[in-house]
C-alpha positions as a printed NumPy array, in Angstrom:
array([[-19.918, -34.102,  33.339],
       [-17.272, -33.423,  30.729],
       [-13.796, -34.635,  31.718],
       [-11.685, -34.245,  28.553],
       [-12.527, -31.757,  25.797],
       [-11.087, -31.614,  22.27 ],
       [-11.102, -28.303,  20.401],
       [-11.63 , -28.931,  16.699],
       [ -9.792, -25.759,  15.772],
       [ -6.437, -24.038,  15.999],
       [ -4.385, -21.106,  17.281],
       [ -6.127, -18.273,  19.15 ],
       [ -9.587, -19.8  ,  19.633],
       [ -8.127, -23.131,  20.787],
       [ -6.036, -21.306,  23.401],
       [ -9.103, -19.347,  24.45 ],
       [-11.208, -22.476,  25.068],
       [ -8.329, -24.21 ,  26.861],
       [ -8.122, -21.274,  29.278],
       [-11.691, -21.824,  30.472],
       [-11.246, -25.596,  30.576],
       [ -8.24 , -25.245,  32.893],
       [-10.305, -23.072,  35.237],
       [-13.112, -25.666,  35.25 ],
       [-10.747, -28.6  ,  35.751],
       [-11.422, -30.133,  32.332],
       [ -8.541, -31.829,  30.501],
       [ -7.843, -30.56 ,  27.002],
       [ -6.914, -32.018,  23.613],
       [ -5.459, -30.046,  20.712],
       [ -5.522, -31.128,  17.088],
       [ -2.957, -29.668,  14.725],
       [ -1.812, -29.771,  11.133],
       [  1.849, -30.172,  10.237],
       [  2.172, -26.399,   9.768],
       [  0.749, -25.716,  13.238],
       [  2.776, -28.255,  15.209],
       [  4.99 , -25.604,  16.84 ],
       [  2.274, -23.075,  17.722],
       [  1.7  , -22.307,  21.42 ],
       [ -1.803, -23.8  ,  21.646],
       [ -0.422, -27.283,  20.979],
       [  1.839, -27.017,  24.047],
       [ -0.94 , -25.527,  26.157],
       [ -3.15 , -28.602,  25.756],
       [ -2.855, -31.639,  28.013],
       [ -2.847, -33.86 ,  24.926],
       [ -2.26 , -33.225,  21.22 ],
       [ -3.203, -35.205,  18.116],
       [ -1.731, -34.624,  14.675],
       [ -3.865, -34.196,  11.555],
       [ -1.377, -35.037,   8.778],
       [ -1.142, -32.391,   6.076],
       [ -1.543, -28.626,   5.913],
       [ -4.488, -27.532,   3.793],
       [ -7.743, -27.128,   5.759],
       [ -9.493, -29.6  ,   3.448],
       [ -6.916, -32.232,   4.437],
       [ -6.874, -31.47 ,   8.159],
       [ -9.286, -29.307,  10.153],
       [-12.19 , -29.888,   7.745],
       [-11.861, -33.696,   7.845],
       [-14.673, -34.894,  10.099],
       [-13.316, -38.452,  10.11 ],
       [ -9.837, -37.354,  11.218],
       [-11.154, -35.093,  13.982],
       [-13.4  , -37.839,  15.366],
       [-10.536, -40.328,  15.179],
       [ -8.375, -37.874,  17.14 ],
       [-11.107, -37.674,  19.783],
       [-11.238, -41.468,  19.985],
       [ -7.466, -41.87 ,  20.235],
       [ -7.111, -39.153,  22.866],
       [-10.035, -40.279,  25.002],
       [-11.968, -37.006,  24.647],
       [-15.614, -37.08 ,  25.694],
       [-16.583, -33.657,  24.287],
       [-15.79 , -31.468,  21.276],
       [-15.812, -27.68 ,  21.041],
       [-15.697, -26.449,  17.417],
       [-14.402, -22.899,  18.015],
       [-15.277, -20.677,  15.052],
       [-14.711, -21.207,  11.348],
       [-13.863, -24.628,   9.881],
       [-16.543, -27.131,  11.066],
       [-18.174, -24.894,  13.683],
       [-21.384, -24.409,  11.679],
       [-21.423, -27.776,   9.954],
       [-24.564, -29.688,  10.904],
       [-23.147, -32.978,   9.605],
       [-20.163, -32.591,  11.933],
       [-22.408, -31.85 ,  14.905],
       [-24.492, -34.973,  14.157],
       [-21.359, -37.081,  13.742],
       [-20.056, -35.908,  17.138],
       [-23.375, -36.748,  18.821],
       [-23.645, -40.098,  17.021],
       [-20.145, -40.95 ,  18.27 ],
       [-21.43 , -40.604,  21.83 ],
       [-19.542, -37.364,  22.496],
       [-20.868, -34.14 ,  23.994],
       [-21.269, -31.437,  21.35 ],
       [-20.522, -27.921,  22.634],
       [-22.916, -26.124,  20.353],
       [-26.524, -25.863,  19.215],
       [-28.598, -28.764,  17.92 ],
       [-27.7  , -29.762,  14.352],
       [-31.209, -28.835,  13.177],
       [-30.677, -25.241,  14.386],
       [-27.336, -25.071,  12.552],
       [-29.029, -26.314,   9.402],
       [-31.921, -23.873,   9.665],
       [-29.584, -20.893,   9.969],
       [-26.844, -22.267,   7.703],
       [-28.451, -20.94 ,   4.522],
       [-28.845, -17.182,   4.426],
       [-31.631, -17.6  ,   1.885],
       [-33.688, -20.036,   3.951],
       [-32.936, -18.347,   7.285],
       [-34.323, -15.056,   5.978],
       [-37.574, -16.78 ,   5.065],
       [-37.719, -18.229,   8.568],
       [-37.023, -14.859,  10.187],
       [-39.597, -13.116,   8.014],
       [-42.183, -15.606,   9.233],
       [-41.111, -14.922,  12.837],
       [-41.678, -11.174,  12.374],
       [-37.984, -10.211,  12.258],
       [-37.313,  -7.45 ,   9.661],
       [-35.385,  -8.645,   6.572],
       [-33.966,  -6.961,   3.469],
       [-35.511,  -7.416,   0.024],
       [-34.031, -10.143,  -2.157],
       [-33.761,  -9.512,  -5.906],
       [-33.894, -11.937,  -8.812],
       [-31.087, -11.342, -11.299],
       [-33.433, -10.964, -14.279],
       [-35.845,  -8.579, -12.575],
       [-33.442,  -6.172, -10.832],
       [-33.722,  -2.595, -12.11 ],
       [-31.676,   0.59 , -11.93 ],
       [-33.961,   1.748,  -9.131],
       [-32.839,  -1.218,  -7.004],
       [-29.172,  -0.194,  -7.091],
       [-26.861,  -0.518,  -5.293],
       [-27.109,  -4.28 ,  -4.771],
       [-24.911,  -6.734,  -2.936],
       [-24.114, -10.319,  -3.904],
       [-23.604, -12.666,  -0.954],
       [-22.65 , -16.283,  -0.43 ],
       [-25.528, -18.244,   1.068],
       [-23.368, -20.724,   2.959],
       [-20.603, -18.58 ,   4.447],
       [-19.409, -15.265,   5.753],
       [-16.252, -13.336,   6.568],
       [-16.532, -11.23 ,   3.413],
       [-15.85 , -14.142,   1.077],
       [-18.236, -14.496,  -1.842],
       [-19.451, -10.905,  -1.401],
       [-19.56 ,  -8.175,  -4.07 ],
       [-21.18 ,  -4.708,  -4.21 ],
       [-22.828,  -3.921,  -7.556],
       [-23.497,  -0.34 ,  -8.659],
       [-24.249,  -0.988, -12.347],
       [-26.649,  -3.648, -13.663],
       [-24.193,  -4.513, -16.434],
       [-21.721,  -5.651, -13.781],
       [-24.176,  -7.955, -11.999],
       [-23.62 , -11.21 , -13.989],
       [-19.836, -10.965, -13.721],
       [-19.905, -10.18 , -10.005],
       [-22.266, -13.089,  -9.387],
       [-19.87 , -15.431, -11.181],
       [-16.866, -14.167,  -9.219],
       [-18.729, -14.334,  -5.905],
       [-19.893, -17.865,  -6.681],
       [-16.346, -19.028,  -7.508],
       [-14.991, -17.58 ,  -4.28 ],
       [-17.85 , -19.034,  -2.214],
       [-17.345, -22.476,  -3.75 ],
       [-13.632, -22.332,  -2.928],
       [-14.141, -21.068,   0.632],
       [-17.268, -22.998,   1.692],
       [-17.745, -25.799,  -0.831],
       [-21.041, -24.205,  -1.897],
       [-21.238, -21.66 ,  -4.7  ],
       [-24.831, -20.611,  -4.018],
       [-25.205, -16.816,  -3.9  ],
       [-28.093, -14.386,  -3.648],
       [-28.684, -10.697,  -4.356],
       [-30.241,  -8.194,  -1.982],
       [-30.565,  -4.451,  -1.387],
       [-27.34 ,  -2.775,  -0.265],
       [-27.701,  -0.183,   2.48 ],
       [-25.168,   2.639,   2.058],
       [-23.421,   3.67 ,   5.271],
       [-25.213,   1.023,   7.267],
       [-23.973,  -0.168,  10.633],
       [-23.292,  -3.783,  11.479],
       [-24.878,  -4.383,  14.886],
       [-25.13 ,  -7.876,  16.335],
       [-26.786,  -9.261,  19.448],
       [-25.301, -11.991,  21.656],
       [-27.825, -14.621,  22.692],
       [-27.571, -17.71 ,  24.86 ],
       [-30.316, -20.289,  24.501],
       [-30.75 , -22.577,  27.507],
       [-33.363, -24.832,  29.087],
       [-35.263, -21.894,  30.56 ],
       [-35.381, -19.706,  27.443],
       [-33.183, -17.207,  25.596],
       [-30.806, -14.906,  27.454],
       [-29.75 , -11.697,  25.659],
       [-26.272, -10.413,  26.545],
       [-26.316,  -7.036,  24.88 ],
       [-25.096,  -5.995,  21.454],
       [-21.852,  -5.229,  19.641],
       [-21.059,  -2.782,  16.864],
       [-18.815,  -4.287,  14.19 ],
       [-19.136,  -1.608,  11.507],
       [-15.435,  -0.901,  10.876],
       [-14.649,  -3.416,   8.148],
       [-12.324,  -3.959,   5.218],
       [-13.443,  -6.183,   2.367],
       [-16.608,  -6.859,   4.395],
       [-14.519,  -8.392,   7.175],
       [-14.604,  -6.957,  10.675],
       [-11.586,  -5.052,  11.962],
       [-12.862,  -3.177,  15.037],
       [-15.658,  -4.355,  17.343],
       [-17.099,  -2.764,  20.456],
       [-19.761,  -3.157,  23.118],
       [-22.154,  -1.646,  23.76 ],
       [-22.949,  -0.189,  20.334],
       [-22.419,   3.603,  20.5  ],
       [-24.978,   6.238,  19.466],
       [-27.844,   3.761,  19.392],
       [-31.259,   5.072,  20.506],
       [-32.433,   3.145,  23.552],
       [-35.783,   2.113,  21.996],
       [-33.865,   0.757,  18.986],
       [-31.443,  -1.092,  21.276],
       [-34.374,  -2.73 ,  23.07 ],
       [-36.038,  -3.626,  19.77 ],
       [-32.832,  -5.241,  18.498],
       [-32.606,  -7.35 ,  21.644],
       [-36.197,  -8.507,  21.307],
       [-35.757,  -9.298,  17.597],
       [-32.708, -11.412,  18.431],
       [-34.609, -13.173,  21.207],
       [-37.44 , -13.927,  18.772],
       [-34.986, -15.217,  16.16 ],
       [-33.388, -17.657,  18.619],
       [-36.729, -18.733,  20.081],
       [-38.098, -19.451,  16.589],
       [-35.675, -22.382,  16.265],
       [-35.561, -23.365,  19.961],
       [-31.899, -22.363,  19.995],
       [-29.563, -23.778,  22.649],
       [-26.068, -22.474,  23.342],
       [-24.193, -19.308,  22.394],
       [-25.145, -17.62 ,  19.141],
       [-25.135, -14.224,  17.494],
       [-27.938, -12.599,  15.531],
       [-26.522, -10.065,  13.094],
       [-28.408,  -7.015,  11.865],
       [-27.798,  -4.16 ,   9.431],
       [-28.811,  -0.889,  11.069],
       [-29.724,   2.124,   8.914],
       [-29.125,   5.123,  11.178],
       [-30.702,   7.491,   8.626],
       [-34.098,   5.811,   8.996],
       [-33.565,   4.209,  12.442],
       [-34.474,   0.803,  10.963],
       [-32.691,  -2.523,  11.196],
       [-32.756,  -5.723,   9.146],
       [-31.768,  -9.329,   9.838],
       [-28.561, -10.413,   8.102],
       [-27.786, -13.859,   9.485],
       [-27.39 , -15.887,  12.639],
       [-24.005, -17.346,  13.528],
       [-24.651, -20.581,  15.398],
       [-21.336, -20.539,  17.233],
       [-19.036, -18.389,  19.326],
       [-18.013, -15.184,  17.533],
       [-14.465, -13.912,  17.09 ],
       [-15.485, -10.693,  18.866],
       [-17.034, -12.368,  21.927],
       [-14.424, -10.884,  24.357],
       [-16.011,  -7.414,  24.301],
       [-19.285,  -8.916,  25.51 ],
       [-17.468, -10.899,  28.197],
       [-15.675,  -7.805,  29.521],
       [-18.747,  -5.58 ,  29.556],
       [-21.059,  -8.198,  31.089],
       [-18.551,  -9.957,  33.333],
       [-19.24 , -13.424,  31.901],
       [-17.291, -16.316,  30.387],
       [-19.18 , -17.365,  27.254],
       [-17.193, -20.584,  26.846],
       [-18.123, -21.54 ,  30.418],
       [-21.786, -20.814,  29.593],
       [-21.53 , -22.91 ,  26.415],
       [-20.235, -25.826,  28.454],
       [-22.94 , -25.282,  31.09 ],
       [-25.657, -25.516,  28.426],
       [-24.071, -28.647,  26.914],
       [-23.965, -30.273,  30.362],
       [-27.525, -29.067,  31.082],
       [-26.05 , -27.335,  34.091],
       [-27.928, -24.493,  35.785],
       [-26.345, -21.067,  36.01 ],
       [-27.285, -17.826,  37.669],
       [-29.88 , -16.048,  35.476],
       [-28.651, -12.755,  36.92 ],
       [-25.649, -13.166,  34.632],
       [-27.314, -10.614,  32.34 ],
       [-26.906,  -7.811,  34.861],
       [-26.018,  -4.26 ,  33.91 ],
       [-23.326,  -3.352,  31.439],
       [-20.025,  -2.31 ,  32.989],
       [-18.235,   0.342,  30.971],
       [-17.115,  -0.048,  27.369],
       [-14.901,  -2.567,  25.56 ],
       [-13.216,  -2.263,  22.165],
       [-11.47 ,  -5.044,  20.249],
       [ -9.228,  -4.823,  17.21 ],
       [ -8.139,  -7.676,  14.98 ],
       [ -4.421,  -7.63 ,  14.341],
       [ -3.78 ,  -9.157,  10.93 ],
       [ -0.637, -10.192,   9.059],
       [ -1.536,  -8.097,   6.033],
       [ -0.445,  -4.959,   4.216],
       [ -3.255,  -2.365,   4.044],
       [ -1.18 ,  -0.23 ,   1.665],
       [ -1.032,  -3.109,  -0.841],
       [ -4.713,  -3.977,  -0.992],
       [ -4.612,  -5.896,   2.3  ],
       [ -2.343,  -8.556,   0.858],
       [ -1.865, -11.314,   3.448],
       [  1.647, -11.851,   4.728],
       [  3.34 , -15.051,   5.793],
       [  6.645, -15.983,   7.351],
       [  8.292, -15.858,  10.78 ],
       [  7.289, -13.415,  13.497],
       [ 10.798, -12.703,  14.742],
       [  9.37 , -10.6  ,  17.594],
       [  5.763, -10.619,  18.799],
       [  5.224,  -8.804,  22.076],
       [  1.999,  -6.994,  22.989],
       [  2.044,  -5.327,  26.419],
       [ -0.689,  -6.134,  28.896],
       [ -1.996,  -3.972,  31.712],
       [ -5.115,  -3.045,  33.63 ],
       [ -8.169,  -3.553,  31.431],
       [ -6.141,  -5.035,  28.554],
       [ -6.778,  -8.515,  27.165],
       [ -4.764, -10.178,  24.401],
       [ -6.097, -13.338,  22.75 ],
       [ -3.52 , -14.78 ,  20.379],
       [ -2.243, -18.018,  18.946],
       [  1.271, -16.804,  18.142],
       [  4.486, -15.843,  19.931],
       [  7.955, -14.634,  19.008],
       [  9.441, -17.142,  16.587],
       [  6.083, -18.487,  15.369],
       [  5.627, -19.033,  11.659],
       [  2.499, -17.613,  10.038],
       [  1.363, -20.076,   7.399],
       [ -0.301, -19.372,   4.05 ],
       [ -2.913, -22.04 ,   4.696],
       [ -5.119, -20.26 ,   7.226],
       [ -6.652, -16.929,   8.181],
       [ -4.183, -14.052,   8.59 ],
       [ -5.363, -12.949,  12.065],
       [ -2.511, -12.855,  14.578],
       [ -4.32 , -11.644,  17.679],
       [ -7.294,  -9.844,  19.151],
       [ -6.341,  -6.953,  21.408],
       [ -9.117,  -5.696,  23.682],
       [ -9.378,  -2.727,  26.054],
       [-12.014,  -2.312,  28.772],
       [-12.597,   1.011,  30.548],
       [-15.387,   2.966,  32.246],
       [-16.196,   4.842,  29.02 ],
       [-15.625,   4.593,  25.268],
       [-13.075,   7.385,  24.925],
       [-10.884,   5.995,  27.684],
       [-11.024,   2.498,  26.19 ],
       [-10.133,   3.921,  22.766],
       [ -7.093,   5.811,  24.048],
       [ -5.911,   2.859,  26.136],
       [ -6.146,   0.457,  23.186],
       [ -4.303,   2.816,  20.818],
       [ -1.504,   3.156,  23.378],
       [ -1.076,  -0.601,  23.725],
       [ -0.879,  -1.046,  19.961],
       [  1.754,   1.691,  19.674],
       [  3.93 ,  -0.013,  22.285],
       [  3.634,  -3.484,  20.742],
       [  6.808,  -4.92 ,  19.191],
       [  5.941,  -6.863,  16.032],
       [  8.821,  -7.769,  13.712],
       [  9.205, -10.014,  10.713],
       [  5.888,  -9.41 ,   8.968],
       [  3.885,  -6.424,   7.801],
       [  0.692,  -6.014,   9.852],
       [ -2.28 ,  -3.667,  10.009],
       [ -1.168,  -2.319,  13.422],
       [ -0.564,   1.251,  12.174],
       [ -3.932,   1.314,  10.435],
       [ -5.66 ,   0.204,  13.636],
       [ -3.987,   2.996,  15.603],
       [ -5.049,   5.532,  13.009],
       [ -8.652,   4.281,  13.085],
       [ -8.792,   4.524,  16.874],
       [ -7.282,   8.03 ,  16.922],
       [ -9.284,   9.436,  13.998],
       [-11.748,  12.228,  14.903],
       [-14.546,  10.374,  13.084],
       [-14.155,   7.234,  15.184],
       [-13.802,   9.159,  18.428],
       [-16.968,  11.128,  17.575],
       [-18.849,   7.852,  16.877],
       [-19.277,   8.569,  13.153],
       [-19.052,   4.916,  12.174],
       [-20.506,   2.791,   9.395],
       [-19.488,  -0.055,   7.111],
       [-18.243,   2.629,   4.694],
       [-15.828,   4.065,   7.272],
       [-12.584,   2.994,   5.592],
       [-13.858,   4.095,   2.173],
       [-14.963,   7.527,   3.327],
       [-12.223,   8.124,   5.897],
       [ -9.159,   6.755,   4.116],
       [ -6.311,   6.003,   6.456],
       [ -3.152,   7.793,   5.339],
       [  0.151,   6.065,   6.162],
       [  1.935,   7.913,   8.995],
       [  4.725,  10.293,   8.111],
       [  8.104,   8.612,   8.285],
       [ 10.044,   9.449,  11.435],
       [ 13.475,  10.613,  10.187],
       [ 15.003,   9.583,  13.475],
       [ 14.202,   5.914,  12.792],
       [ 16.564,   5.721,   9.821],
       [ 19.276,   7.556,  11.76 ],
       [ 18.889,   5.162,  14.709],
       [ 19.049,   2.189,  12.339],
       [ 22.194,   3.572,  10.742],
       [ 23.943,   4.095,  14.075],
       [ 22.972,   0.616,  15.322],
       [ 24.288,  -0.924,  12.085],
       [ 27.551,   0.954,  12.545],
       [ 27.838,  -0.301,  16.123],
       [ 27.13 ,  -3.826,  14.921],
       [ 29.854,  -3.555,  12.275],
       [ 32.261,  -2.301,  14.928],
       [ 31.547,  -5.243,  17.214],
       [ 32.066,  -7.666,  14.323],
       [ 35.653,  -6.507,  13.675],
       [ 38.293,  -9.124,  14.333],
       [ 41.151,  -6.558,  14.514],
       [ 41.569,  -2.931,  15.592],
       [ 38.52 ,  -3.206,  17.851],
       [ 39.731,  -0.226,  19.896],
       [ 39.439,   2.195,  16.988],
       [ 36.165,   4.193,  16.993],
       [ 33.556,   3.122,  14.446],
       [ 34.082,   4.675,  10.977],
       [ 37.134,   6.639,  12.121],
       [ 39.143,   8.294,   9.337],
       [ 42.377,  10.249,   9.715],
       [ 41.446,  12.388,   6.724],
       [ 37.734,  12.797,   6.056],
       [ 36.96 ,  13.201,   2.359],
       [ 33.222,  12.578,   2.4  ],
       [ 30.496,  11.281,   4.727],
       [ 29.561,   7.639,   5.1  ],
       [ 26.347,   6.626,   3.302],
       [ 23.817,   4.056,   4.474],
       [ 21.055,   3.387,   1.955],
       [ 17.665,   1.792,   2.603],
       [ 14.941,   0.739,   0.196],
       [ 12.61 ,   3.556,  -0.79 ],
       [ 15.429,   5.912,  -1.807],
       [ 16.215,   6.619,   1.822],
       [ 19.828,   7.603,   2.419],
       [ 21.481,   8.637,   5.688],
       [ 24.826,  10.468,   5.469],
       [ 26.925,  10.436,   8.615],
       [ 30.4  ,  10.769,  10.061],
       [ 31.946,   8.464,  12.626],
       [ 35.026,   8.585,  14.812],
       [ 34.938,   9.624,  18.47 ],
       [ 31.231,  10.35 ,  18.078],
       [ 28.543,  10.235,  15.409],
       [ 27.628,  13.3  ,  13.382],
       [ 24.292,  13.354,  11.569],
       [ 22.606,  16.508,  10.335],
       [ 19.705,  17.451,  12.596],
       [ 20.468,  14.918,  15.336],
       [ 22.86 ,  14.468,  18.213],
       [ 23.632,  10.875,  19.19 ],
       [ 23.34 ,  10.801,  22.975],
       [ 23.869,   7.05 ,  23.423],
       [ 24.408,   4.171,  21.034],
       [ 24.576,   0.372,  21.073],
       [ 23.648,  -2.418,  18.697],
       [ 20.097,  -2.549,  20.113],
       [ 19.333,   0.934,  21.445],
       [ 20.035,   4.44 ,  20.174],
       [ 19.095,   7.717,  21.873],
       [ 18.882,  10.754,  19.598],
       [ 18.375,  14.393,  20.501],
       [ 16.723,  16.923,  18.187],
       [ 15.637,  20.437,  19.15 ],
       [ 16.549,  19.697,  22.759],
       [ 14.263,  16.622,  22.969],
       [ 15.794,  13.159,  23.448],
       [ 14.081,  10.034,  22.107],
       [ 15.196,   6.428,  22.536],
       [ 14.832,   3.966,  19.677],
       [ 14.986,   0.178,  20.118],
       [ 16.684,  -1.449,  17.142],
       [ 16.692,  -5.097,  16.008],
       [ 18.798,  -6.149,  13.02 ],
       [ 18.041,  -9.345,  11.101],
       [ 20.043,  -9.695,   7.906],
       [ 19.244,  -6.707,   5.7  ],
       [ 16.09 ,  -5.912,   7.712],
       [ 16.212,  -3.381,  10.551],
       [ 13.209,  -2.992,  12.874],
       [ 13.024,   0.261,  14.816],
       [ 10.544,   0.813,  17.662],
       [  9.972,   4.146,  19.393],
       [  7.152,   6.127,  21.024],
       [  6.181,   7.103,  17.479],
       [  5.579,   3.497,  16.462],
       [  7.384,   0.884,  14.4  ],
       [  9.428,   1.279,  11.219],
       [ 10.868,  -1.606,   9.214],
       [ 13.787,  -0.667,   6.98 ],
       [ 15.533,  -2.84 ,   4.412],
       [ 19.176,  -2.011,   3.816],
       [ 20.298,  -1.863,   0.192],
       [ 23.487,  -3.919,  -0.234],
       [ 26.492,  -2.117,  -1.724],
       [ 26.88 ,  -4.761,  -4.432],
       [ 24.163,  -6.773,  -6.244],
       [ 24.338, -10.008,  -8.231],
       [ 23.308,  -9.488, -11.886],
       [ 21.77 , -12.971, -11.815],
       [ 19.158, -11.629,  -9.397],
       [ 17.785,  -9.203, -11.993],
       [ 14.173,  -9.849, -13.036],
       [ 13.09 ,  -9.581, -16.658],
       [ 10.907,  -6.632, -17.62 ],
       [  7.213,  -7.53 , -17.736],
       [  7.505, -10.27 , -15.117],
       [  4.382, -10.831, -13.035],
       [  5.487, -11.676,  -9.502],
       [  3.514, -13.488,  -6.851],
       [  2.412, -10.767,  -4.384],
       [  2.235, -13.323,  -1.587],
       [  2.679, -17.066,  -1.035],
       [ -0.339, -19.036,  -2.161],
       [ -1.938, -21.543,  -4.507],
       [ -2.7  , -20.928,  -8.172],
       [ -6.417, -21.664,  -8.585],
       [ -6.818, -20.459, -12.172],
       [ -4.571, -19.763, -15.174],
       [ -6.517, -17.64 , -17.659],
       [ -3.97 , -17.364, -20.492],
       [ -1.565, -19.509, -22.503],
       [  1.905, -18.759, -23.779],
       [  1.637, -16.675, -26.947],
       [ -1.706, -15.106, -26.032],
       [ -2.252, -11.399, -26.587],
       [ -3.479,  -9.459, -23.56 ],
       [ -4.635,  -5.93 , -22.857],
       [ -3.731,  -3.957, -19.743],
       [ -5.871,  -5.2  , -16.875],
       [ -6.687,  -8.598, -18.394],
       [ -6.722, -11.45 , -15.887],
       [ -3.616, -13.616, -16.24 ],
       [ -4.144, -15.884, -13.246],
       [ -5.807, -16.083,  -9.84 ],
       [ -4.036, -16.883,  -6.554],
       [ -5.641, -18.05 ,  -3.342],
       [ -3.983, -17.237,  -0.023],
       [ -5.379, -17.278,   3.5  ],
       [ -8.913, -18.042,   2.277],
       [ -9.067, -15.069,  -0.132],
       [ -8.648, -14.952,  -3.913],
       [ -6.296, -12.428,  -5.532],
       [ -6.282, -11.59 ,  -9.235],
       [ -2.959, -11.066, -11.046],
       [ -3.547,  -8.904, -14.116],
       [ -1.496,  -7.863, -17.133],
       [  0.255,  -4.539, -16.375],
       [  0.24 ,  -3.47 , -20.017],
       [ -0.812,  -4.551, -23.488],
       [  1.444,  -7.233, -24.904],
       [  2.112, -10.917, -25.466],
       [  2.401, -13.629, -22.839],
       [  5.885, -15.017, -23.414],
       [  6.133, -17.173, -20.296],
       [  3.67 , -19.029, -18.064],
       [  5.634, -20.666, -15.249],
       [  2.782, -22.134, -13.196],
       [ -0.33 , -24.24 , -13.587],
       [ -3.518, -24.701, -11.62 ],
       [ -2.648, -26.112,  -8.194],
       [  0.923, -24.789,  -8.169],
       [  2.221, -23.575,  -4.789],
       [  4.162, -20.321,  -5.133],
       [  6.261, -18.163,  -2.827],
       [  6.145, -14.373,  -2.629],
       [  8.256, -12.91 ,  -5.424],
       [  8.112, -15.963,  -7.696],
       [  7.839, -15.11 , -11.406],
       [  4.409, -16.42 , -12.409],
       [  4.338, -15.223, -16.006],
       [  5.938, -12.665, -18.317],
       [  4.059, -10.184, -20.486],
       [  6.25 ,  -8.632, -23.198],
       [  5.4  ,  -5.662, -25.359],
       [  6.892,  -7.555, -28.315],
       [  5.438, -10.59 , -30.114],
       [  6.427, -14.18 , -29.402],
       [  8.361, -14.337, -32.694],
       [ 10.324, -11.221, -31.799],
       [ 11.224, -12.724, -28.431],
       [ 12.37 , -16.009, -30.012],
       [ 14.151, -14.381, -32.995],
       [ 15.641, -11.102, -31.799]])
């Protein structure tokens, strides 16, 4: 029996495993990098061991350090979570060789499914449908579109869609570079790309008596080939097809004598009612909560039961109970190409409630690092039917208070409330074909922010505190409060506030009630420096106040290329003095496991290169300068 379990992972998944361990009476051990030392999961564990450093390669991916942490902490079992070393056969063998219990499948099974190329050959032999692979030199126009994929990884990294044969070599090179950076293996392959396919995966649990199938999930709503919304059971799936998917997954797991929790992923073509094997994840999936809620099981408990060779009730399969939908809340800006965000979450509060589950590794005050994935939380709703679960989940997201970082919360709400999603018109092309338009700005938010700022200024006065805010004996013009984005609010103070279109019913530094057209709405306001966060029934708005006076030294030279986010420079493609055309690659940044290209905005000459490969940069740093003049002109004006 396991007595003390170490989770070789971080944040949300570590907290999730600890929760089951506490229920089972198993002691827990957390490992953490320097950047993660203050995260909640470290406090939740009974014991914690530091992995010095920050980068994954120096911490969570170091097999020797993780095993040493297990030795020092007295752990007798290791759960890998997902990501990092979870599908590393060498790690699994090292854990077993160290005399510890490995909470996962046999290393041979991990190895067999670890290569997408080899696993497809294995599945083809087992009678599981697979997509056609294409050799680069024999692909034709008739084979288009194609998709390039990393053999050793997932999560959208090392993946490129190709619609023109001329683009294939370049996309292969880029996919290989990204795969090598993310997984340490640049091997890629090319296969047929199914337009408007659906990503449907089946949860399996291999145990001593065979393979248990725990239904399927639909994970079709994706951005950059990474899942955003997941649900169970998969909607609008013909029952014979559902049964066939389950049997194909059972056959896939049985073909390698699989033990433990795993997921067999398929691409479903609704137009032809056919499905094809994509890969098998030999670990717990990020989206496992929807299966747990619909089937009434604890998959971590079942993983531990299999590792301990402990019997469990085979009736666990049972009937499905209602519908569950999960969204991944990311620190990223969808309006800026999903750029990852980092910094402090000044407020992070997601309301709970009946049928609501929140799995997260962060809290108010937590710092989101540049070193790891940008996911903040998984928010899941369970209800008797899909439409009720959808509405419930959208409502929870609207009421969440998330300050300090830009997130994809508004995009998630818009997905869940879109007619296409509600009507089950889903595919992997959803976000391309149903673009999510940013919500219209609530004019009341800026007014509420302005009033709260005025109240704050009034409270800060050292003298004449009894005089109403912004009182003037002779009014010559209105007060002006300006926010970034050319947003200006004109108002009058005194015994009450006057703002065109609104009546101020109540005001304080943290709450403002406005009335318009006879309807009163209360806005919660939080001020942090120049930033003002406003929450209301209409959602969240973050406003940045423009200071009345600016320092000329803060001006940035024309043509400066700024870092769009904190990260590491992995490639510098130009030298000082080089001529570039608009769109030419200047350098490549890596942040939160994704690569981001910084290109020349216009034709010109590179007059400054301020970084080199390996440089760590902060958001807004000047990386390089592209001038429309020549180098000589810049040096000899």
